[in-house]
Coordinates of C-alpha atoms in Angstrom, one line a residue:
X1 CA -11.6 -16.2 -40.3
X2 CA -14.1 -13.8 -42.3
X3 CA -16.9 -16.3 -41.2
X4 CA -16.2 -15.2 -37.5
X5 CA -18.7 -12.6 -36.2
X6 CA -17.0 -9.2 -34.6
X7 CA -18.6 -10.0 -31.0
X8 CA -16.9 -13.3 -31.0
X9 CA -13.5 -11.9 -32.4
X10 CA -13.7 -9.2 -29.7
X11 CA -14.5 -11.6 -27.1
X12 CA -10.9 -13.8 -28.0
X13 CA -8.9 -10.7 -28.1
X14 CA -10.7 -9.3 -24.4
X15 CA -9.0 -12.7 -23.1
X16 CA -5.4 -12.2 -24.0
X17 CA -3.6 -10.4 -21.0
X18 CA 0.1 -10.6 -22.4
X19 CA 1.0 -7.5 -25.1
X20 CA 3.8 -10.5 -26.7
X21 CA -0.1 -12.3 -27.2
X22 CA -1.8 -9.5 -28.8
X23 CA 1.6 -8.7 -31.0
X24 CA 1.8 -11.9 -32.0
X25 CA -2.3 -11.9 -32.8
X26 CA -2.3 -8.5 -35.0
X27 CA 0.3 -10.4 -37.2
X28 CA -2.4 -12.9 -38.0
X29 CA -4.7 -11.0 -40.4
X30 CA -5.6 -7.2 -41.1
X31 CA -9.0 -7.6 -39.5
X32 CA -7.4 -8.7 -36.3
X33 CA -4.5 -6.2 -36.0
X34 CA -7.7 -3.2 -36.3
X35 CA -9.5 -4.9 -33.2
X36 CA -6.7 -5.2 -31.2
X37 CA -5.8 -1.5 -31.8
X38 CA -9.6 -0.6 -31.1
X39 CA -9.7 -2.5 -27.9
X40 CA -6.6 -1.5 -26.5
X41 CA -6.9 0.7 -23.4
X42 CA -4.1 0.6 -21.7
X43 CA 0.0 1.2 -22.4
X44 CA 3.2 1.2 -20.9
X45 CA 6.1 3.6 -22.4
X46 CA 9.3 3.0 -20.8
X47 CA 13.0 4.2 -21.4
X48 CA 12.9 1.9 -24.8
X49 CA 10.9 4.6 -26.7
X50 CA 12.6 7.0 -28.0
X51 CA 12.0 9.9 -30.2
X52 CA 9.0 10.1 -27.8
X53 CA 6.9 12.7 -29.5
X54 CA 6.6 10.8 -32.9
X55 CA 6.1 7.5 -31.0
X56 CA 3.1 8.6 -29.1
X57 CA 1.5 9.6 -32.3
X58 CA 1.9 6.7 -34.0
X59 CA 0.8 4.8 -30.7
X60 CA -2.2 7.2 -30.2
X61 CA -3.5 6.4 -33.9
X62 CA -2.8 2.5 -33.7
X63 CA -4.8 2.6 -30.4
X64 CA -7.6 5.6 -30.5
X65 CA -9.5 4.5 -27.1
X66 CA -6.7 4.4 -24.6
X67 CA -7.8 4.9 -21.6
X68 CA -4.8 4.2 -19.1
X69 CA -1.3 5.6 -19.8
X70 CA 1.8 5.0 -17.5
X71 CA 5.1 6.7 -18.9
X72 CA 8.2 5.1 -16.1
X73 CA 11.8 6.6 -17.0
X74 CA 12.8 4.8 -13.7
X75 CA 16.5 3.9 -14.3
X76 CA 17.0 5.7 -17.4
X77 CA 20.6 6.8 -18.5
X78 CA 21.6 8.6 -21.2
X79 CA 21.9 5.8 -23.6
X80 CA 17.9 5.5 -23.7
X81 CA 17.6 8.9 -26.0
X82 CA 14.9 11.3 -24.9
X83 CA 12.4 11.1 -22.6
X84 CA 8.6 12.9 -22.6
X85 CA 9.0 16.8 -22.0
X86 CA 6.5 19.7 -21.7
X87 CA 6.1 19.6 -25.4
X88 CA 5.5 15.7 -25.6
X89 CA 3.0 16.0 -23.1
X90 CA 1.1 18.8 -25.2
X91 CA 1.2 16.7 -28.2
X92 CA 0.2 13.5 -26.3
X93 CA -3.0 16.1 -24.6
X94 CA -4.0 16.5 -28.4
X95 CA -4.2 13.0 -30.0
X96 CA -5.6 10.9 -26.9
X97 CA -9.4 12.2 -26.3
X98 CA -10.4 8.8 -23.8
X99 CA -7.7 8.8 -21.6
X100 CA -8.8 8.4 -18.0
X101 CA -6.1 7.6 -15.9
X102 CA -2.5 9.1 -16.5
X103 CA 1.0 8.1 -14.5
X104 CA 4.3 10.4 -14.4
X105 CA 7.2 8.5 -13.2
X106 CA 10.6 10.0 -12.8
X107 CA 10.2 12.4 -15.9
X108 CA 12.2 15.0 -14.9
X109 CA 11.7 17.1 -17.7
X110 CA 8.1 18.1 -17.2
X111 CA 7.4 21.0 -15.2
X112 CA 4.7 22.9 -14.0
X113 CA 3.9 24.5 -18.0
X114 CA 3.7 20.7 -18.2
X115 CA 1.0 20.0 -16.1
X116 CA -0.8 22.7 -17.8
X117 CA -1.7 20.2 -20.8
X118 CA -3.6 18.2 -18.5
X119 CA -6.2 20.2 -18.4
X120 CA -6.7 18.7 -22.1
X121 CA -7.6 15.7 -21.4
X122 CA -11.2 16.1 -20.8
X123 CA -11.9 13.0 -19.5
X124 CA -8.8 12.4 -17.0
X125 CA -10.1 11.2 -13.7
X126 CA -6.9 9.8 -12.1
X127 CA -3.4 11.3 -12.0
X128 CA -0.2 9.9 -10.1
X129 CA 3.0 12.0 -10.5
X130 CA 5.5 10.0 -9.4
X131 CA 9.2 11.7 -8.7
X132 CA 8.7 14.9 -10.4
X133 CA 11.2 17.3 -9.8
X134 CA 11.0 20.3 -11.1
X135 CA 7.1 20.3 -10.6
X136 CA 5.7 23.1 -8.6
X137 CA 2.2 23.9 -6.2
X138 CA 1.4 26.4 -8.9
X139 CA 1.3 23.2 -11.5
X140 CA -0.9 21.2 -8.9
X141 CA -3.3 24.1 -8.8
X142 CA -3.3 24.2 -12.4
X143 CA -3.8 20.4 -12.1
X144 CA -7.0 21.0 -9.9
X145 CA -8.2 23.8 -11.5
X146 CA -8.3 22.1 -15.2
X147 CA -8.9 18.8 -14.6
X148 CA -12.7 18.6 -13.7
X149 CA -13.6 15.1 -13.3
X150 CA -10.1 14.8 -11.1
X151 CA -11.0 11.7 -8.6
X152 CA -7.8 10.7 -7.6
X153 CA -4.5 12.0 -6.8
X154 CA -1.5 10.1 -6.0
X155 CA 2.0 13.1 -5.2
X156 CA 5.1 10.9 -4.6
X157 CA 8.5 12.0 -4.1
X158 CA 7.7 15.5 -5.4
X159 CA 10.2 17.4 -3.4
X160 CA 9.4 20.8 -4.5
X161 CA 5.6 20.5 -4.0
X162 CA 4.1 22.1 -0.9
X163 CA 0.6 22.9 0.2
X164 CA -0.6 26.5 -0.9
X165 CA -3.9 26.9 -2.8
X166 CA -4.4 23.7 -5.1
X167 CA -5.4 21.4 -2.0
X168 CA -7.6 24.1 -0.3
X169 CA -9.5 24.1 -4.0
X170 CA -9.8 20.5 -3.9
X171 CA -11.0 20.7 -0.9
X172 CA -13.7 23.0 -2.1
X173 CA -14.5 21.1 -4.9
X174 CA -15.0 18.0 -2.9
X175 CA -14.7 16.0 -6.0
X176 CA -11.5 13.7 -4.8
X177 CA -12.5 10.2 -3.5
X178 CA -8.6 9.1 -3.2
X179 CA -5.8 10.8 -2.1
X180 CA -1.8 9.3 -1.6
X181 CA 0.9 11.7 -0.3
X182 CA 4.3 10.0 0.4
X183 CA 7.9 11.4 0.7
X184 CA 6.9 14.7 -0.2
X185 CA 9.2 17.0 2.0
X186 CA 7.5 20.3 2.2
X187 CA 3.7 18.6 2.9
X188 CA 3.7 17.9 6.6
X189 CA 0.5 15.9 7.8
X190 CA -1.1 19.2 9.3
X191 CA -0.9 20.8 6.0
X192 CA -3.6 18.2 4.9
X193 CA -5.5 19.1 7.3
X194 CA -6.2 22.0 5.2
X195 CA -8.2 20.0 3.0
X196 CA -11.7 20.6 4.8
X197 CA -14.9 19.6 3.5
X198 CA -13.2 17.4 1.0
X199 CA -12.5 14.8 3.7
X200 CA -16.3 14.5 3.5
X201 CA -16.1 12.3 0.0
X202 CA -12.8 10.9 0.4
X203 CA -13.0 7.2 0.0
X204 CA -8.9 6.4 0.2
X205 CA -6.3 8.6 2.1
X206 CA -2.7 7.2 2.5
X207 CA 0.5 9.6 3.8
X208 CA 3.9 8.7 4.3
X209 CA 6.6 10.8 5.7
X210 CA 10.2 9.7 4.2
X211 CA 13.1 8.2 6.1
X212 CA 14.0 5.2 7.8
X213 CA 13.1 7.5 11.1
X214 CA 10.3 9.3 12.5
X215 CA 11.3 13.1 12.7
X216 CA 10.2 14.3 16.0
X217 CA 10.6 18.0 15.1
X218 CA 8.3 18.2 12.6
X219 CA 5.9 21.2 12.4
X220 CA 3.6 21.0 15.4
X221 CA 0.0 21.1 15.0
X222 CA -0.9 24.9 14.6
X223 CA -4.5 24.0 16.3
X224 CA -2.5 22.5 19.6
X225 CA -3.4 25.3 22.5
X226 CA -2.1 24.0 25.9
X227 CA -5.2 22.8 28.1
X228 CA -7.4 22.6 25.7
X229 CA -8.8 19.4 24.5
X230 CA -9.7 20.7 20.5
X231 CA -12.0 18.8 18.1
X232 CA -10.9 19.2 13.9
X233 CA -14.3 20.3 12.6
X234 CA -14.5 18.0 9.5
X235 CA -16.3 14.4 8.6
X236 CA -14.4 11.8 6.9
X237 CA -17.6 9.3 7.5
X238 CA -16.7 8.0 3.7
X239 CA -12.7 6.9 4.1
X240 CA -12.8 3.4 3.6
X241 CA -9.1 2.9 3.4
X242 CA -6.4 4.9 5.3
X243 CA -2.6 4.9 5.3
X244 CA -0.5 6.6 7.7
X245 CA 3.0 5.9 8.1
X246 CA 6.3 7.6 10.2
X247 CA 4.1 10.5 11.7
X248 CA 4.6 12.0 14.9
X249 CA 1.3 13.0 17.1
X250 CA 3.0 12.8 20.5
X251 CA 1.6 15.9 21.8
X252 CA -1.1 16.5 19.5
X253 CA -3.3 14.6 17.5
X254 CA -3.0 15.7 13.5
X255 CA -3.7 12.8 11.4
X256 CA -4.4 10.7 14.4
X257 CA -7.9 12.2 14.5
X258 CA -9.2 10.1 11.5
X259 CA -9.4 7.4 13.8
X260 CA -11.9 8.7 15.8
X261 CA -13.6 9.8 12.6
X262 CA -14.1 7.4 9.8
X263 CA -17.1 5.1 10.8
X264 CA -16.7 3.4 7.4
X265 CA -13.1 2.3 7.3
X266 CA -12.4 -1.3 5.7
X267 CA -8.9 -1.2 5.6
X268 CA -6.5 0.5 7.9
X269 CA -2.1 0.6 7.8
X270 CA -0.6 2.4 10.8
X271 CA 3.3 2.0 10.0
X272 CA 5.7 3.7 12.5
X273 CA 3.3 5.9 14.0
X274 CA 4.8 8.3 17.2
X275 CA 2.0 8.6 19.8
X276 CA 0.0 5.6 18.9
X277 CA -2.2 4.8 21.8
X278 CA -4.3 1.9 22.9
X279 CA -7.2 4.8 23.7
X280 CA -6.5 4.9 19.7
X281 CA -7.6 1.5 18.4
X282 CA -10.4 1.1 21.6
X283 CA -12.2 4.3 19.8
X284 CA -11.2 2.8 16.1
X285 CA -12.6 -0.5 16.8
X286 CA -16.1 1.1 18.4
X287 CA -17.0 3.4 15.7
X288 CA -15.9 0.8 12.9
X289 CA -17.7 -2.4 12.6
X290 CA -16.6 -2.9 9.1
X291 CA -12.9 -2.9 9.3
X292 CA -11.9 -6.4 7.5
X293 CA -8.2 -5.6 7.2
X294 CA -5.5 -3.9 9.7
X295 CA -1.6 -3.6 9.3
X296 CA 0.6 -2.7 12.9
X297 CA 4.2 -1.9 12.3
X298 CA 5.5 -0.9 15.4
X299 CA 9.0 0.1 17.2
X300 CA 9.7 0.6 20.6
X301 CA 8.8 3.9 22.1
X302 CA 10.0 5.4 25.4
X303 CA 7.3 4.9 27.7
X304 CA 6.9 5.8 31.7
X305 CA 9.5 3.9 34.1
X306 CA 12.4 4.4 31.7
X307 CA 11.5 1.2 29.5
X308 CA 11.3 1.3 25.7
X309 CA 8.3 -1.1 24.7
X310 CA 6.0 -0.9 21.6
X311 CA 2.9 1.6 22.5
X312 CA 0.1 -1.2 21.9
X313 CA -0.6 -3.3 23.9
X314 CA -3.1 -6.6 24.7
X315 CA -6.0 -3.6 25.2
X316 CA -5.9 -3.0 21.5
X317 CA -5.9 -6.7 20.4
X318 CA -9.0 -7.4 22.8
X319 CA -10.7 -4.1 21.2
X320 CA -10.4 -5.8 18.1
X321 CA -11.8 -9.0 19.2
X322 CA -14.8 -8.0 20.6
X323 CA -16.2 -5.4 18.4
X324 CA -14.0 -6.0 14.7
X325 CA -16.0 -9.6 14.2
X326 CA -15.7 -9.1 10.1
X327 CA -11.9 -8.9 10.0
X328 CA -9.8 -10.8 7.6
X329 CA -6.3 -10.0 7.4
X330 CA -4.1 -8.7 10.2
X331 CA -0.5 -7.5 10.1
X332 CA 1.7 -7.1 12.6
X333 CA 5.0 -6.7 12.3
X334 CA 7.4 -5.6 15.3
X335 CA 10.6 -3.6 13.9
X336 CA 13.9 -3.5 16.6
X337 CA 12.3 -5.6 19.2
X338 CA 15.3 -7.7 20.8
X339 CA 14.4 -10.9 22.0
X340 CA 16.3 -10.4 25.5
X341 CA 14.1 -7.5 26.3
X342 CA 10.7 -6.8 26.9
X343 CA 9.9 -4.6 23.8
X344 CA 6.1 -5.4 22.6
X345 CA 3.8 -4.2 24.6
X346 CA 1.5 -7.3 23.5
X347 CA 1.5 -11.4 24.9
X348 CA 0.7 -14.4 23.2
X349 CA -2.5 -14.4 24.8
X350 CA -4.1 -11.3 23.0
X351 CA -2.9 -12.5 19.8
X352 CA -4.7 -15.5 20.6
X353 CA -8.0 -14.3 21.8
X354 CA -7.7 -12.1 18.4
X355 CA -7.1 -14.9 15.8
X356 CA -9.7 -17.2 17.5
X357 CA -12.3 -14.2 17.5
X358 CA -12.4 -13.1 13.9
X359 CA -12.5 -14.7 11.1
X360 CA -8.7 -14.0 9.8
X361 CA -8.2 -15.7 6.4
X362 CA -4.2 -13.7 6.3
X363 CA -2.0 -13.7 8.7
X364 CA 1.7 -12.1 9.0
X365 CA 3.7 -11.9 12.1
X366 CA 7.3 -10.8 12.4
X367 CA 9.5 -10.0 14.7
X368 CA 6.7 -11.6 17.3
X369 CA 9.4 -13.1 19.9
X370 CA 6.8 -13.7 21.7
X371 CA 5.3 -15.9 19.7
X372 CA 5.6 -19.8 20.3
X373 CA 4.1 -23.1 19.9
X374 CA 1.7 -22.3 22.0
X375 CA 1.0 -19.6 19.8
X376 CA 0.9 -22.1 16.9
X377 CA -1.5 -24.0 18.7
X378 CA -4.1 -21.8 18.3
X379 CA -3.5 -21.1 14.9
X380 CA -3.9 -24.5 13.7
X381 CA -7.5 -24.1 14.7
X382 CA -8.2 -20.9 12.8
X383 CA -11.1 -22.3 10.8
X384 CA -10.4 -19.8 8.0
X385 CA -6.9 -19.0 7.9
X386 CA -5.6 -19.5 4.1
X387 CA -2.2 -17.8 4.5
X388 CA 0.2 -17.4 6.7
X389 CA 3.7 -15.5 7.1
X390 CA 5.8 -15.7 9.8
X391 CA 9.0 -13.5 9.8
X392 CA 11.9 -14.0 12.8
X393 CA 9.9 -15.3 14.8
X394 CA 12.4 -17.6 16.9
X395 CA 10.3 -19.7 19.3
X396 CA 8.5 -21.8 16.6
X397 CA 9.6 -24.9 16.2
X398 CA 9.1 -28.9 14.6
X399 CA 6.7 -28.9 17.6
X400 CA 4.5 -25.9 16.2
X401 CA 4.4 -26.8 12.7
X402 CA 3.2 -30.3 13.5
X403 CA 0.4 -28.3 14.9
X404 CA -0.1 -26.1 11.7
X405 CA -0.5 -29.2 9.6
X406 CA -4.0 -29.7 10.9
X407 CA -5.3 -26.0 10.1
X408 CA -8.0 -27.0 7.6
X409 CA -8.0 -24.3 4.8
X410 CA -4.1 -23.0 4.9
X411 CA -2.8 -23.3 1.4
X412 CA -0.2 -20.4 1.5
X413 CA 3.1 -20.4 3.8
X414 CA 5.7 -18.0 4.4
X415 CA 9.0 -18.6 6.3
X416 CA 11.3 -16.0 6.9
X417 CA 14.4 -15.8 8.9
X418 CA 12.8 -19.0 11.2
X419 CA 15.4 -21.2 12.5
X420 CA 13.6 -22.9 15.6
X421 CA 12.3 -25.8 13.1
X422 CA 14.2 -28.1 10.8
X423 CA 13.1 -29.4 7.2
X424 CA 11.1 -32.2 9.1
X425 CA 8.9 -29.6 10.3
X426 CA 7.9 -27.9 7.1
X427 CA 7.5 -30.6 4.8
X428 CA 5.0 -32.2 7.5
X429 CA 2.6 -28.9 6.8
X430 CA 3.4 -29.3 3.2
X431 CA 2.3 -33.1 2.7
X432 CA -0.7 -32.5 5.5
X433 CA -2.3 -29.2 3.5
X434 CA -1.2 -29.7 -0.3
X435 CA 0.0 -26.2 -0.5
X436 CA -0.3 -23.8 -3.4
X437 CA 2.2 -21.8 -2.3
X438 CA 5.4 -22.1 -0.1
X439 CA 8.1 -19.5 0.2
X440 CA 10.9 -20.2 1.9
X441 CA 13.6 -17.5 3.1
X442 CA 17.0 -17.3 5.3
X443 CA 15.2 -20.3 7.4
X444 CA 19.2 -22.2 7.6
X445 CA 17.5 -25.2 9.4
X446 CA 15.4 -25.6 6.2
X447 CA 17.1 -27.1 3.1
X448 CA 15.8 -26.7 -1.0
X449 CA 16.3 -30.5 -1.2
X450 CA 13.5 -31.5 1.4
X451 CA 11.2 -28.9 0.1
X452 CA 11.1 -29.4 -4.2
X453 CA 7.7 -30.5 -4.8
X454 CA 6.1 -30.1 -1.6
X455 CA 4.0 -27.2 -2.8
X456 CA 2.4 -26.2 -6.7
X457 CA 4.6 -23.3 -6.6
X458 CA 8.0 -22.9 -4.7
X459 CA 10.2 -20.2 -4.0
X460 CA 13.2 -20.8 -1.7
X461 CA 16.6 -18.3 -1.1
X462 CA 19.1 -19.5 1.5
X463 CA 19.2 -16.3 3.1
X464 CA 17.0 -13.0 3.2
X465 CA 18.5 -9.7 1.7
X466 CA 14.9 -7.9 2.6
X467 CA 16.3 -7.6 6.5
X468 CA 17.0 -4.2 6.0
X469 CA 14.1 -3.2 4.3
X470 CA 11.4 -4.4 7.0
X471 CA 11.7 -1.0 8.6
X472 CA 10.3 0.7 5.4
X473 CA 7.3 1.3 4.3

């Protein structure tokens, strides 16, 4: 062991993922246990540690160049002792000098003195607070204002935080490349708005409104003046990845305006979005060549002649087609969409002419009643298509995944809540495409018995307890 050169050492410890690993290693010799402290950068603390303050010194001296930090009191009770408070994370400020990114999750005793101690950490360049409660604006300000190499913010679940100074100084700054906003109560989507010139070098924007339902009485768009067709005067010609999900733009356009906006978009998620249009995605897919990844979940909307149908239809799909040649993955899931009733705005057809245009290597469909063997047809051709999920979709049957056994590069499949094909069906794709992966749920024409072995890795569940959860984001 002594003969060993340090580079070489390193190099072993660099390739050990699992902390039970690098435990295990540090037991070996004395000159081992000091690299592994010296190349940690990155730690969990949990509920499990506990006098906190004590621990994190110890930790912070076994391991002087952490970089990455996530404290998670997710499910705590009181039988896991104390938990980090204001005065933890002022000790924790003082004894960690390379920490970069720092996570908050459910630490309920940190307020907005808390956040003070960030401004320590003189390095810190990502931040994700995580259900905070008793955190404040005035401790985001403080946040922004202290933290000068701040590049990404992640608020979650922060019901007490609304929009006051701290974003309009980030906005000024313009130092943020990502920002995430979800369930926070008192931020409505025109409050970001607010945000300005920072748009200019955000790279990732994601914001989700809470609740299983949109809230059609949100604040309305203070720029909306009737018969005036307004432009937001801001550039967001960097955003590269954009989330929005459960906002209402019905009668004005808010968020909705990044679409027309962000030229470099890669990836885009458009969950349970109120006043969607197909205008929408025609401008989206003119002004962004790059898009390579695109996620629809949609619900039916009331629409003119008294019909409740999804908002997009075939004109979006053929907008993506023609112009969106590099994209890769495509999502589209359709929540609340009976089968007896027209609900989705979209046919087989434009979900054809989009797989067979772009070079989709992932593919997920659910609730897509209207998808059939037919369907399947065309995506046994797909000449690039690696994985596939499809989620209730009813009309598939033996017939179609005969069909999918001849799509050349498929090595991932995902059955949920399918009950149009039979275990003859699925073990035909399985012995045709010598599948890495098969995943099998609440499919009750599909038993575990045919299935063992017909993939490297199997997961199978007789039913599918994630029903109620495909309306959430």
């Amino acid at each position: 062991m002594d003969d060993i050169p340090e580079a070489l050492l390193a190099e072993i410890v660099k390739r050990l993922t699992s902390p039970c690993d690098l435990k295990s290693l540090s037991l070996v010799s004395k000159r081992l246990y000091a690299i592994v402290g010296e190349l940690r950068d990155a730690i969990y603390i949990g509920c499990g540690v506990s006098p906190v303050t004590g621990a994190l010194e110890s930790l912070c001296s076994r391991f002087p160049n952490l970089c990455k930090v996530e404290f998670n009191y997710s499910g705590r009770t009181h039988n896991h002792g104390m938990q980090l408070d204001n005065h933890g994370l002022e000790v924790f400020s003082s004894c960690c000098p390379s920490l970069t990114d720092l996570t908050l999750s459910f630490c309920s005793y940190i307020d907005d003195s808390g956040l003070g101690f960030l401004a320590c950490f003189k390095k810190l360049m990502s931040v994700r607070l995580n259900t905070l409660p008793a955190i404040t604006s005035f401790g985001l300000l403080l946040v922004a204002v202290g933290c000068k190499n701040l590049s990404a913010l992640h608020l979650i679940a922060c019901k007490k935080v609304g929009i006051v100074e701290w974003l309009e100084y980030l906005g000024r700054v313009g130092s943020l490349e990502e920002l995430v906003v979800k369930h926070c109560e008192m931020i409505s989507q025109f409050d970001l708005l607010k945000f300005g010139s920072g748009w200019m070098a955000l790279r990732k924007f994601e914001f989700q409104i809470n609740g299983l339902f949109i809230n059609l009485y949100d604040p309305r768009d203070p720029s909306c003046m009737a018969h005036y067709q307004y432009r937001y005067d801001f550039s967001c010609e960097s955003l590269e990845d954009l989330t929005l999900a459960r906002i209402a733009t019905e009668k004005e356009i808010g968020l909705r305006c990044l679409l027309r906006k962000c030229k470099a978009l890669k990836n885009l998620s458009l969950h349970y979005v109120h006043g969607l249009h197909d205008n929408d995605i025609v401008t989206l897919s003119q002004n962004c060549n790059n898009l390579t990844s695109i996620s629809l979940r949609l619900t039916p909307q009331f629409n003119e002649g008294s019909v409740f149908r999804t908002s997009l239809t075939d004109d979006s799909l053929k907008a993506l087609a023609l112009r969106c040649r590099m994209l890769q993955s495509f999502e589209l899931i359709c929540w609340a969409c009976d089968c007896d009733w027209p609900e989705i705005g979209f046919t087989q057809e434009g979900l054809v002419m989009l797989i067979q245009s772009c070079p989709i290597r992932d593919l997920v469909l659910s609730g897509a009643h209207i998808f059939d063997d037919e369907g399947m047809k065309a995506v046994s051709s797909a000449q690039f298509l690696e994985s596939l999920e499809l989620m209730h979709c009813v009309k598939v049957t033996n017939a179609g995944m005969r069909l999918l056994s001849r799509c050349p590069r498929l090595i991932n499949l995902t059955l949920r809540q399918c009950d149009g094909f039979t275990d003859a069906g699925v073990t035909e794709v399985a012995r045709a495409r010598n599948l890495e992966s098969l995943i099998i749920e609440g499919c009750s024409r599909v038993a575990l018995n045919a299935v063992q072995g017909a993939a490297k890795s199997i997961h199978y569940k007789e039913d599918y307890p994630g029903l109620l959860n495909l309306g959430r984001v």
